Coordinates of C-alpha atoms in Angstrom, one line a residue:
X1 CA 4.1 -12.9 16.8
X2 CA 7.2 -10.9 17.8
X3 CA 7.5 -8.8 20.0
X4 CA 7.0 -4.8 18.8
X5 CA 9.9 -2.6 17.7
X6 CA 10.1 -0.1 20.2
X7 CA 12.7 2.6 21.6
X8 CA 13.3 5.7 23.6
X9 CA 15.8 8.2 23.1
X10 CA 16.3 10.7 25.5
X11 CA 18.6 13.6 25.5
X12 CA 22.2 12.6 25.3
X13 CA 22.2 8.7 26.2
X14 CA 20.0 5.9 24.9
X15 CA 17.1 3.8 26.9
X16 CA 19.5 1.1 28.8
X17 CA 17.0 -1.4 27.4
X18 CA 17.8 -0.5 24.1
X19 CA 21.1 -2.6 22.7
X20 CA 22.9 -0.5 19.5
X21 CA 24.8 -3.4 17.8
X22 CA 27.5 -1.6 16.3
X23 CA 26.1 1.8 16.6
X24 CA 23.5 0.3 14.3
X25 CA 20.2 -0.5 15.1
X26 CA 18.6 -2.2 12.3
X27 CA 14.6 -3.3 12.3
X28 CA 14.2 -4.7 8.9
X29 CA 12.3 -8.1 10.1
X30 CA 12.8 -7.6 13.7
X31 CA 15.5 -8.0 16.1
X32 CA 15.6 -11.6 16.0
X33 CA 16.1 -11.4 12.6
X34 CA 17.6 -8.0 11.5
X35 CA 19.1 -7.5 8.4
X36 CA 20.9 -4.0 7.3
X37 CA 19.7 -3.4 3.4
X38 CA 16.8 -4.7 2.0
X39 CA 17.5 -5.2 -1.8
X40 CA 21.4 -3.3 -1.4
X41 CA 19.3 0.1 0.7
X42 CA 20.0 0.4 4.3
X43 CA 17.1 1.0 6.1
X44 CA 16.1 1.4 9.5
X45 CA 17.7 3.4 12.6
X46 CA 20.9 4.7 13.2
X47 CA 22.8 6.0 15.9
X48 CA 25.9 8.1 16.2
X49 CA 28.4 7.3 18.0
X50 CA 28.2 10.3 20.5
X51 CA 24.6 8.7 20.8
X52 CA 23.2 12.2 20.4
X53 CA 21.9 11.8 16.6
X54 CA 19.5 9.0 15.9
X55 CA 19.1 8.6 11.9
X56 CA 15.6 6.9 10.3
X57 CA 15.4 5.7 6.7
X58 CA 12.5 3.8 5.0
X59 CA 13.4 2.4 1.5
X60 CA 12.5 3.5 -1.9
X61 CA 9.1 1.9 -1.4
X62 CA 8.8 2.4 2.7
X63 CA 8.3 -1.7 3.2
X64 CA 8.8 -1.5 6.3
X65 CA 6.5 2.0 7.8
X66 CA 8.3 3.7 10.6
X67 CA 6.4 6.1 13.3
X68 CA 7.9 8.7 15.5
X69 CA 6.6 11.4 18.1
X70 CA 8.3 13.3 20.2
X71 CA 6.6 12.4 23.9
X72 CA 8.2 14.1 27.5
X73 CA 11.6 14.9 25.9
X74 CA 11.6 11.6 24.8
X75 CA 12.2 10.4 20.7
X76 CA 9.8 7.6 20.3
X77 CA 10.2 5.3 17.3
X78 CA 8.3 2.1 16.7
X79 CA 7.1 0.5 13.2
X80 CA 3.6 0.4 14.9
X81 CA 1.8 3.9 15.1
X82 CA -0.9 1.5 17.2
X83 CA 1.2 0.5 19.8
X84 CA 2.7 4.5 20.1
X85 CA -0.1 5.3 20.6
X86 CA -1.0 3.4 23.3
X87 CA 1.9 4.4 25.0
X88 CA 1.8 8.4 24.3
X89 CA -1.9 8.5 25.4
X90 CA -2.2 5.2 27.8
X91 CA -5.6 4.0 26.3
X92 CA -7.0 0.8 25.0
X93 CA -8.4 2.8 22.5
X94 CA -7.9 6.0 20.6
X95 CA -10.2 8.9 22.0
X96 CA -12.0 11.4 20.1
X97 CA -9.7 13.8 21.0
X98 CA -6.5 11.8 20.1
X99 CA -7.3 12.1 16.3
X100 CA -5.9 14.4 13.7
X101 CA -8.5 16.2 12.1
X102 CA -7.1 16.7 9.2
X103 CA -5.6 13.2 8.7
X104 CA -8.8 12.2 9.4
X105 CA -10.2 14.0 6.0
X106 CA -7.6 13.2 3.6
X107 CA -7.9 9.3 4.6
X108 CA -11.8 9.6 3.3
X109 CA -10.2 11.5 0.2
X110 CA -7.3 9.9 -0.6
X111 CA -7.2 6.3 1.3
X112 CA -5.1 7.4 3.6
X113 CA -3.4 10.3 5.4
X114 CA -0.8 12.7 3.5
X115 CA 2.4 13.7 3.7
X116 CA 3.7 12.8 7.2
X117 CA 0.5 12.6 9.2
X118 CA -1.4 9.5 10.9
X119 CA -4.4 9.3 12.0
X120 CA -3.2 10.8 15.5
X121 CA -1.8 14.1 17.0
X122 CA 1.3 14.1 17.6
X123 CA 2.5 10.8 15.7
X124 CA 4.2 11.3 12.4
X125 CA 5.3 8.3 9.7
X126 CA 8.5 8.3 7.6
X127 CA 7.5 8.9 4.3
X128 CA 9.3 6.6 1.2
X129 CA 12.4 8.0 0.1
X130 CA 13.3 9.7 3.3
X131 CA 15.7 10.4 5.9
X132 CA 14.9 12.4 9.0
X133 CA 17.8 13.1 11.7
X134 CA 17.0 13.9 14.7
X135 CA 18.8 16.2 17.3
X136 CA 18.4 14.8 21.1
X137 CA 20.1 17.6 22.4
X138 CA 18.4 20.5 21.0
X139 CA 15.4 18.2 20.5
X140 CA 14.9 18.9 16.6
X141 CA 14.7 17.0 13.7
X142 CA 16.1 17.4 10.0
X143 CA 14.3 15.7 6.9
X144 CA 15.4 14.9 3.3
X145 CA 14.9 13.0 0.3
X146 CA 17.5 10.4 -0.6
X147 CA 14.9 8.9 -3.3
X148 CA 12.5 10.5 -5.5
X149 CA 10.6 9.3 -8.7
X150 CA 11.9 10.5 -11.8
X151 CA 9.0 10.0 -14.0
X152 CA 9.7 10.1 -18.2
X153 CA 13.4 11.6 -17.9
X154 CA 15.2 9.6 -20.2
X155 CA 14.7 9.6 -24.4
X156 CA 13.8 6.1 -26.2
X157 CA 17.0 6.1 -28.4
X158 CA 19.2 5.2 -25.0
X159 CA 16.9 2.2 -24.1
X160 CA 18.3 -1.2 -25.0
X161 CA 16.3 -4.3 -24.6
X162 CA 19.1 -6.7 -23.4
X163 CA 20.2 -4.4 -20.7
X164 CA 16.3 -4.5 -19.7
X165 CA 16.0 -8.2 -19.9
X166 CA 19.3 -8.4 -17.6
X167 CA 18.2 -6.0 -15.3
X168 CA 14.7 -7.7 -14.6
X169 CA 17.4 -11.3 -14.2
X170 CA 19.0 -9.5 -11.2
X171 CA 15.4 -8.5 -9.4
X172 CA 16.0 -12.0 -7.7
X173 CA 19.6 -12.0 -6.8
X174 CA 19.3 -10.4 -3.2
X175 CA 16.4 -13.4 -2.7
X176 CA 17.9 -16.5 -0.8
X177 CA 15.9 -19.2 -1.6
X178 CA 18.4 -21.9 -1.6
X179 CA 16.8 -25.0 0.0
X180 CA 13.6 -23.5 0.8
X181 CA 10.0 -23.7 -0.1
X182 CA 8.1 -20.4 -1.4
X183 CA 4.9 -18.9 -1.2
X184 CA 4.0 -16.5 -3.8
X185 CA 0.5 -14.9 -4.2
X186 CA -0.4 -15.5 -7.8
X187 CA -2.8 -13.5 -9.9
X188 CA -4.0 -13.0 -13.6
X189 CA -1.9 -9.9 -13.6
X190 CA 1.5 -8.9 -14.7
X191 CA 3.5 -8.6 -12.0
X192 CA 3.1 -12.4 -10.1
X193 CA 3.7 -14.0 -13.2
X194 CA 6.8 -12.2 -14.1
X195 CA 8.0 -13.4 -10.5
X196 CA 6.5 -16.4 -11.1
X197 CA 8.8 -17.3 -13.9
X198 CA 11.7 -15.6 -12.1
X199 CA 11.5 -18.0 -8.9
X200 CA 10.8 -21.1 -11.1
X201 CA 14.0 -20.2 -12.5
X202 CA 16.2 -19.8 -9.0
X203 CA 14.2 -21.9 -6.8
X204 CA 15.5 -25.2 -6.4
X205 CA 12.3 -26.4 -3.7
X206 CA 9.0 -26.8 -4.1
X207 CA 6.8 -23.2 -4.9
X208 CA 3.5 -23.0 -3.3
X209 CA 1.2 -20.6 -4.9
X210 CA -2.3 -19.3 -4.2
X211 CA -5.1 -16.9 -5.3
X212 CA -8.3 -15.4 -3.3
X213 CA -11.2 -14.9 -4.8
X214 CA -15.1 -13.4 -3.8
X215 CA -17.0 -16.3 -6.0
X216 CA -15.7 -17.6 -9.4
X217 CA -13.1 -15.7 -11.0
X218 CA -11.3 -15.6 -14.5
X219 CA -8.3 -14.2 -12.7
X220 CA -8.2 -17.3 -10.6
X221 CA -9.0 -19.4 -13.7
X222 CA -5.2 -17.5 -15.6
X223 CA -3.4 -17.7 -12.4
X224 CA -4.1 -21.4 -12.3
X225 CA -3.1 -22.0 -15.9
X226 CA 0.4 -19.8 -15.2
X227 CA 0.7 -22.0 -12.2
X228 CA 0.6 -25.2 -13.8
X229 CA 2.9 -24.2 -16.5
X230 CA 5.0 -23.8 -14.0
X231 CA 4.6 -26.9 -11.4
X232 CA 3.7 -25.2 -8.7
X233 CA 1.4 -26.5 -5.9
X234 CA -1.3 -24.1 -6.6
X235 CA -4.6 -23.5 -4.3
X236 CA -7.7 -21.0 -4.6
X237 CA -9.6 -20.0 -1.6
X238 CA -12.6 -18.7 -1.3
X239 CA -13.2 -15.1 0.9
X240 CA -16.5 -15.0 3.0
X241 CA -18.4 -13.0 5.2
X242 CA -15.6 -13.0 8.2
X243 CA -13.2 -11.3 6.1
X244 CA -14.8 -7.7 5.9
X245 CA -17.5 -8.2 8.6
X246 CA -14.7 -9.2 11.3
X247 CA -11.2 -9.6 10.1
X248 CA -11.8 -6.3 8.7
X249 CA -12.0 -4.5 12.2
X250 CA -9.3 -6.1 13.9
X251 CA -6.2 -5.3 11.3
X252 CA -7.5 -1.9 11.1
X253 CA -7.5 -1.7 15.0
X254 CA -4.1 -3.2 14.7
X255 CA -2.7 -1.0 12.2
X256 CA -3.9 2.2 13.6
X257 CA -6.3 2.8 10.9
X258 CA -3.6 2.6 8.5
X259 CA -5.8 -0.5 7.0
X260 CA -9.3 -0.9 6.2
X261 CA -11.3 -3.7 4.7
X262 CA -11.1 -2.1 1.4
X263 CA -7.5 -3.9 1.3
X264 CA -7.7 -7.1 3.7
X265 CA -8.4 -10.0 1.6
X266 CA -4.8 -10.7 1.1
X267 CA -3.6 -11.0 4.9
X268 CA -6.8 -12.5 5.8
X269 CA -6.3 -15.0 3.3
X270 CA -2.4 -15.8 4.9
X271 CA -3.7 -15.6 8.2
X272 CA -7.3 -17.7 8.1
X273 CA -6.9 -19.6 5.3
X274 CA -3.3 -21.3 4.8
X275 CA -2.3 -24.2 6.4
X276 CA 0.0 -24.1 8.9
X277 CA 2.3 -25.8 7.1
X278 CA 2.4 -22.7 4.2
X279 CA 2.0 -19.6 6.3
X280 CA 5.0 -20.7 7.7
X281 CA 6.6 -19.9 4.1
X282 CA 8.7 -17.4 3.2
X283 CA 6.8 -14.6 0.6
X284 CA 7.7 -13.2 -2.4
X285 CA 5.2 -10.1 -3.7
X286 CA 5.1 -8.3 -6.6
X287 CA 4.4 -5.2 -4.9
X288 CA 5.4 -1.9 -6.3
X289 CA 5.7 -3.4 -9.6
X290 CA 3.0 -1.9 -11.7
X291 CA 3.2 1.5 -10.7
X292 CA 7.0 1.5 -11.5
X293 CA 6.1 0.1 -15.3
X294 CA 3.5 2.7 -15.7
X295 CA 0.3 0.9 -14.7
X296 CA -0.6 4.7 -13.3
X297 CA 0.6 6.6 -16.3
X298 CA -2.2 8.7 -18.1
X299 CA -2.5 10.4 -21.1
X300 CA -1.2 13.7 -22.0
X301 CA -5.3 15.0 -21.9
X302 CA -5.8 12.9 -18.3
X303 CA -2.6 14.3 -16.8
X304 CA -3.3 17.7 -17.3
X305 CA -6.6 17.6 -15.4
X306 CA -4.3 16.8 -12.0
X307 CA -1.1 18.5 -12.3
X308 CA -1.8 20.5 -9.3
X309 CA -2.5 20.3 -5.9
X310 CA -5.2 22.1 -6.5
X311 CA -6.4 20.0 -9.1
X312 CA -5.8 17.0 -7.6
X313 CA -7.9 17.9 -4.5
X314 CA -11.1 18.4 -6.7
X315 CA -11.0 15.1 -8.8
X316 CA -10.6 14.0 -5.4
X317 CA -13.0 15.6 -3.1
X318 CA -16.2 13.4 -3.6
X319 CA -17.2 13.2 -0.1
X320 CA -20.3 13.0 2.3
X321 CA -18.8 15.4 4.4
X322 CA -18.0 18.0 1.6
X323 CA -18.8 21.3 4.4
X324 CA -15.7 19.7 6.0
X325 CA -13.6 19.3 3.6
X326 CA -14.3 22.5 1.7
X327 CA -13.6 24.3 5.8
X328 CA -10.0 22.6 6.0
X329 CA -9.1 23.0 2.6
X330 CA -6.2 24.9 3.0
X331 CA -4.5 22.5 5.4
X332 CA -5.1 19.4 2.9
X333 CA -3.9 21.6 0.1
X334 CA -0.9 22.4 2.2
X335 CA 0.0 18.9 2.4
X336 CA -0.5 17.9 -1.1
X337 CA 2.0 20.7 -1.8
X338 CA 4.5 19.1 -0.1
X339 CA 4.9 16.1 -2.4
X340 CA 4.5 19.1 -5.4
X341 CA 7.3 20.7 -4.2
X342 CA 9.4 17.4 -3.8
X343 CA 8.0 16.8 -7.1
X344 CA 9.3 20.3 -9.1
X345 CA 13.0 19.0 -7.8
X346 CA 12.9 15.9 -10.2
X347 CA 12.6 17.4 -13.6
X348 CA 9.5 15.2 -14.6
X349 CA 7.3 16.9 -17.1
X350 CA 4.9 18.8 -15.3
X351 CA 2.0 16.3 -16.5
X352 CA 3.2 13.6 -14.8
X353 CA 2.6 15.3 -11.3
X354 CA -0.3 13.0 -10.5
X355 CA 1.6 9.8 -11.6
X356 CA 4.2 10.6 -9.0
X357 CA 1.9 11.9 -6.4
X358 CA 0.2 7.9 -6.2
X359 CA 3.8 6.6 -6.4
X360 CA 5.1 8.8 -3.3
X361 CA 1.9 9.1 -1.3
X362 CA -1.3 7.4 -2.5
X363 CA 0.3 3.8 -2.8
X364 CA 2.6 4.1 0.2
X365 CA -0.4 5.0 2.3
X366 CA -2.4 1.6 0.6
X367 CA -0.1 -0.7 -0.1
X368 CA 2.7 -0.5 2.2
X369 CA 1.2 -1.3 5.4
X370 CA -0.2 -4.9 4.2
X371 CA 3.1 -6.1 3.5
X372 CA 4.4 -5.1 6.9
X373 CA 1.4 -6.7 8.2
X374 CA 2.8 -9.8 7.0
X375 CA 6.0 -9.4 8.2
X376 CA 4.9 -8.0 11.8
X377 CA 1.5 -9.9 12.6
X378 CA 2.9 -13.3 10.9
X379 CA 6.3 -13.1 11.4
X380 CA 7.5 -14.4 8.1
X381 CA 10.1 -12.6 6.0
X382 CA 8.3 -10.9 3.4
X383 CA 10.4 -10.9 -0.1
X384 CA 9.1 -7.7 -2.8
X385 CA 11.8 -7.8 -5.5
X386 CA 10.8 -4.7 -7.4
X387 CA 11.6 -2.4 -4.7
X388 CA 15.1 -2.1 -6.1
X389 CA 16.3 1.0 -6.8
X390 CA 18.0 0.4 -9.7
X391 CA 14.7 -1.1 -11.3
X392 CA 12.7 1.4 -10.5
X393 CA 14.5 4.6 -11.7
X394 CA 15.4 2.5 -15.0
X395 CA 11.3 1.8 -15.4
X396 CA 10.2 5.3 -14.2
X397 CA 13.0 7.2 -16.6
X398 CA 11.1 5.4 -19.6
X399 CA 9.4 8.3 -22.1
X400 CA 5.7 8.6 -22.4
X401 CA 5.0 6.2 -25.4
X402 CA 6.7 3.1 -23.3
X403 CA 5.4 3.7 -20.4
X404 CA 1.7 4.0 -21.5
X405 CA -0.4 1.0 -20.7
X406 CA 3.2 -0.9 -19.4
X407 CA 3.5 -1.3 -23.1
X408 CA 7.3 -1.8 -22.9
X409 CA 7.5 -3.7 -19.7
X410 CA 4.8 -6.3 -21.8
X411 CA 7.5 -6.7 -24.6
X412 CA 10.2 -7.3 -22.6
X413 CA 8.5 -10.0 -20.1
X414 CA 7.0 -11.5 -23.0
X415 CA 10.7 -11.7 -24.5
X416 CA 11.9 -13.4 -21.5
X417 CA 8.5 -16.0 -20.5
X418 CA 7.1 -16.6 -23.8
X419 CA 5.2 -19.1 -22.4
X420 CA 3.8 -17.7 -19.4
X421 CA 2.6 -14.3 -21.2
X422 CA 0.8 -15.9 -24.3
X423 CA -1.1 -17.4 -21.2
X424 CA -4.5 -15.3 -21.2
X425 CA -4.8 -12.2 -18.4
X426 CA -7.3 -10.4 -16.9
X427 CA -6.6 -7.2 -19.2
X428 CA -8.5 -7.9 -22.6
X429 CA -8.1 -5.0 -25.4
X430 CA -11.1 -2.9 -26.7
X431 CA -13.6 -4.8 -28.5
X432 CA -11.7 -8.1 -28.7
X433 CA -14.3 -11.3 -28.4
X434 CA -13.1 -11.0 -24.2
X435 CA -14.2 -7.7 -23.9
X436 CA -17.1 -8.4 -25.2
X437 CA -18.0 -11.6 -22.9
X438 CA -16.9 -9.8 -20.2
X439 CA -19.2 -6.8 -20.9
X440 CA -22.2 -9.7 -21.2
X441 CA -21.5 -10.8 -17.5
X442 CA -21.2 -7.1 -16.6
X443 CA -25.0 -6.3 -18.4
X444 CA -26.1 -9.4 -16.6
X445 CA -25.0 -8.8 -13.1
X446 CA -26.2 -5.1 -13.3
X447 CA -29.6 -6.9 -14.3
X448 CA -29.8 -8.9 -10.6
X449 CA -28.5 -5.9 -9.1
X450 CA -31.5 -4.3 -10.1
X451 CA -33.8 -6.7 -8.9
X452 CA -32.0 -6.9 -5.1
X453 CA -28.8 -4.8 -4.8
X454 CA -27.3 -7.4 -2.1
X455 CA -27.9 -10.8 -4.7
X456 CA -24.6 -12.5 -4.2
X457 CA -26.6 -15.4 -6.6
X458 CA -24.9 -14.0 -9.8
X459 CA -21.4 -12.0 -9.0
X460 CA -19.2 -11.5 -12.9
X461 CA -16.2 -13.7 -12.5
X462 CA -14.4 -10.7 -14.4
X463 CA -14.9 -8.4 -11.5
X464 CA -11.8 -8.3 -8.9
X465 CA -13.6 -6.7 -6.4
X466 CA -16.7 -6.4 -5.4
X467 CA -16.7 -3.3 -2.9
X468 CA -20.5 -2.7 -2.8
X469 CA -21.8 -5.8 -1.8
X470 CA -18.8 -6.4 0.6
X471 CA -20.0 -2.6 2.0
X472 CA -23.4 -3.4 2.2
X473 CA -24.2 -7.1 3.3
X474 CA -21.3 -6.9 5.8
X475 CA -20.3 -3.8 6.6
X476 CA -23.0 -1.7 7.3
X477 CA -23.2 -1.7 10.8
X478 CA -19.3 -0.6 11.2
X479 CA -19.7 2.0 8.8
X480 CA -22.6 3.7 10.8
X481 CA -20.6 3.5 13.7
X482 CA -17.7 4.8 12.3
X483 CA -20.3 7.9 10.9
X484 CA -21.2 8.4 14.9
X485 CA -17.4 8.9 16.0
X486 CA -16.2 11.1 12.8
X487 CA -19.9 13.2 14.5
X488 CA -18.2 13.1 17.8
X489 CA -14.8 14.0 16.7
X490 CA -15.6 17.3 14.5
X491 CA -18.8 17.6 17.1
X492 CA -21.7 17.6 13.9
X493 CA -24.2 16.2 13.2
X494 CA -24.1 12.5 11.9
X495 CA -24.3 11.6 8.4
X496 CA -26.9 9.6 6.4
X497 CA -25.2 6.1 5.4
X498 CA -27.0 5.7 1.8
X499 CA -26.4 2.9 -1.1
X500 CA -25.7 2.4 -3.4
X501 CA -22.3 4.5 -2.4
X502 CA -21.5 5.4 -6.1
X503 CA -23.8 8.0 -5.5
X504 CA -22.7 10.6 -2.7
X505 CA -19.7 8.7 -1.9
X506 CA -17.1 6.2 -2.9
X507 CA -16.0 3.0 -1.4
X508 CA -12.8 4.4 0.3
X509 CA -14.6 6.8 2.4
X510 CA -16.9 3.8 3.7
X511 CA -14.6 1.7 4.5
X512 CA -12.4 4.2 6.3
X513 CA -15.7 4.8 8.7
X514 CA -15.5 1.3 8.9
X515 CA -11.9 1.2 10.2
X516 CA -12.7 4.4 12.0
X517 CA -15.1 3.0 14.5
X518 CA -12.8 0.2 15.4
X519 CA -10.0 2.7 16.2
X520 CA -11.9 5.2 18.3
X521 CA -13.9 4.3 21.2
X522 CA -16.6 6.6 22.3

């Protein structure tokens, strides 16, 4: 692993350990390997050449998460809100007191703190989408937008397939894979197989592919079907206990709570599972990819039940702490506002206010930090083609009736990989003969569930995840932990951990007490 990307700014002159090639101090990959755009954006930190103006952008998609705090007249910037922390409060471990309350609440709500709170006082993330200078000598800060989605903007009369099919071509063309081997995660869905096709068609090397799986899958059973359509060296491993009863712990320690197990079977896969010999591959993911094609797009009747802030925090607020949430209401409302008010400068139809919300906030707080994982724990360069800006407002301008269900996006990468996409997936349509076996193996499981709730004897291969059992026959013991601290942090009384969750809970707020109690120490 790399060293951390770290640096102080104080006022007027620079840390003297800190070297500014070129007045621009880039933090892409790291410094041993720093690149200035990541698919044609600049991202990163800047510095002006008075050195008393010190500029941070993320991308369109925030791949790579920036924190800042201001700390003793000092800027502090790092892409690890972990290691800031450390060095703002000089502990091991978080404390009680070192955690934002607030931050703390909308990461049981919403997976993950709003707007531009962490977990901790004091520390603050870039948010996709935005630049933030900052002021050494009067010690303030400025913040924009350079990149919001524009959801639904543009009519279906000025949408021509060709340009479409050449603009998904291009999604590779900033990928250098020239003499290398790949490794590309590879599922049943969409958005691996359309790279999947794309990188058998640049790569000249040998592509290495894999899938994860908790038992016998069918998505395992289509992605090794795409894969051998394709010649790739294809390989399916198997997630156990270790994954969510340890692994689990230490990323979310490592990310600052910014991860929990809800989300870890990917990098525990890279980091446990691969040979040597293929973690120490270059990787290509398809993330971003399905929210930009309208994998989150709802109908007209769905939308309207969020377009809100206030609506949005009550289809949200299912909690076990509910006295809690319902005291600091105003400040979680507050934040959600922020992204509305972002939102009313795009011109989106007013019902699509959700949709954008879980592009700008919800997925960057999910899916963002695995992929730095990757790049920061591993260091590999990490390759996500569809954060391209020119993609993505093409695919989120798109009216209602193509972006529903990805229904366009499907056309067109069937137009282009015929093969590939008459391949079966793991999305059947209502009351085909799948949908029907796979409502069988549902009826069936539910059946041994009944009989003992933590059976692992019969698990439906259809299922992607199985967040219960991983909850209760592994995670129990972290979660009542993490129940102990949230008691010590808001000083109440500790809750009752009860399954199944689906009841008083949901499997996000679990597994961020999970992550919680590896954080804080007590």
């Amino acid at each position: 692993m790399d060293e951390m990307i770290y640096y102080e700014f104080e006022k007027n002159k620079l840390d003297p350990q800190a070297s500014i090639p070129d007045n621009y101090l880039n933090v892409l990959y790291f410094s041993t390997n720093a690149q200035q755009s990541h698919n044609g954006e600049k991202v990163g930190i800047f510095v002006n050449e008075y050195l008393n103006e010190i500029t941070i952008m993320s991308t369109i998609a925030g791949v790579l998460p920036i924190f800042w705090a201001w700390h003793e007249k000092k800027l502090l910037v790092s892409d690890s809100v972990e290691y800031l922390r450390a060095k703002i409060y000089g502990r091991e471990r978080a404390s009680p007191e070192d955690i934002d309350k607030i931050a703390l609440l909308e990461s049981i709500l919403f997976d993950g703190p709003l707007a531009k709170r962490t977990l901790f006082n004091n520390i603050q993330k870039l948010q996709i989408g935005q630049k933030i200078n900052f002021f050494l000598d009067r010690g303030e800060q400025q913040c924009d937008w350079f990149w919001l989605p524009k959801i639904q903007t543009s009519a279906a009369a000025n949408i021509n397939d060709d340009d479409t099919i050449a603009l998904i071509d291009e999604l590779m063309s900033d990928v250098e894979l020239s003499n290398k081997e790949v490794l590309l995660p590879l599922t049943g869905g969409l958005d691996s197989r359309l790279l999947a096709g794309l990188i058998s068609k640049k790569s000249p090397s040998k592509v290495h592919s894999y899938t994860f799986q908790r038992g016998a899958s069918y998505e395992s059973y289509c992605a090794k079907k795409v894969a051998r359509e394709l010649s790739f060296n294809h390989s399916i491993f198997n997630l156990g206990a270790d994954c969510y009863r340890n692994f689990s712990m230490s990323s979310s320690q490592v990310s600052g709570g910014m991860i929990t197990g809800m989300h870890t079977h990917g990098i525990y896969c890279c980091e446990r599972l691969l040979s040597p010999e293929l973690s120490a591959l270059d990787r290509v993911f398809g993330y971003f990819g399905d929210p930009l094609t309208g994998a989150m797009t709802e109908s007209y009747a769905e939308a309207d039940l969020s377009n809100s802030p206030e609506k949005i925090f009550d289809k949200y607020k299912k909690t076990i702490f509910s006295d809690l949430v319902d005291r600091y209401k105003d400040e979680i409302i507050a934040d959600l506002k922020e992204s509305y008010f972002a939102f009313l400068t795009t011109d989106s139809p007013k019902n699509t206010y959700h949709e954008f919300w879980k592009i700008h906030q919800r997925q960057n707080n999910l899916i963002t930090h695995l992929f730095s994982y990757h790049r920061a724990q591993h260091s590999v360069k990490v390759h996500t083609p569809f954060v391209n800006r020119k993609f993505a407002d093409y695919f989120l301008s798109l009216p209602y009736e193509l972006r529903s269900n990805r229904c366009y996006f499907k056309k067109i990468a069937l137009n282009i990989f015929p093969d590939l996409f008459y391949i079966p997936s793991i999305h059947f349509p209502k009351k085909s003969s799948m949908a029907r076996v796979e409502s069988t193996f549902k009826f069936a499981e539910d059946f041994f569930n009944k009989l003992n709730p933590r059976q692992e004897f019969f698990m439906s291969p259809f299922v992607y995840e199985h967040h219960e059992k991983n909850l209760v026959n592994y995670m129990q013991g972290s979660i009542m932990d993490g129940a102990f601290v949230f008691s010590e942090i808001f000083e109440s009384n500790t809750a009752s951990i009860e399954f199944p969750v689906w009841k008083k809970s949901t499997p996000k707020e679990y597994y961020r007490l999970s992550a919680l109690g590896s954080v804080v120490k007590i």
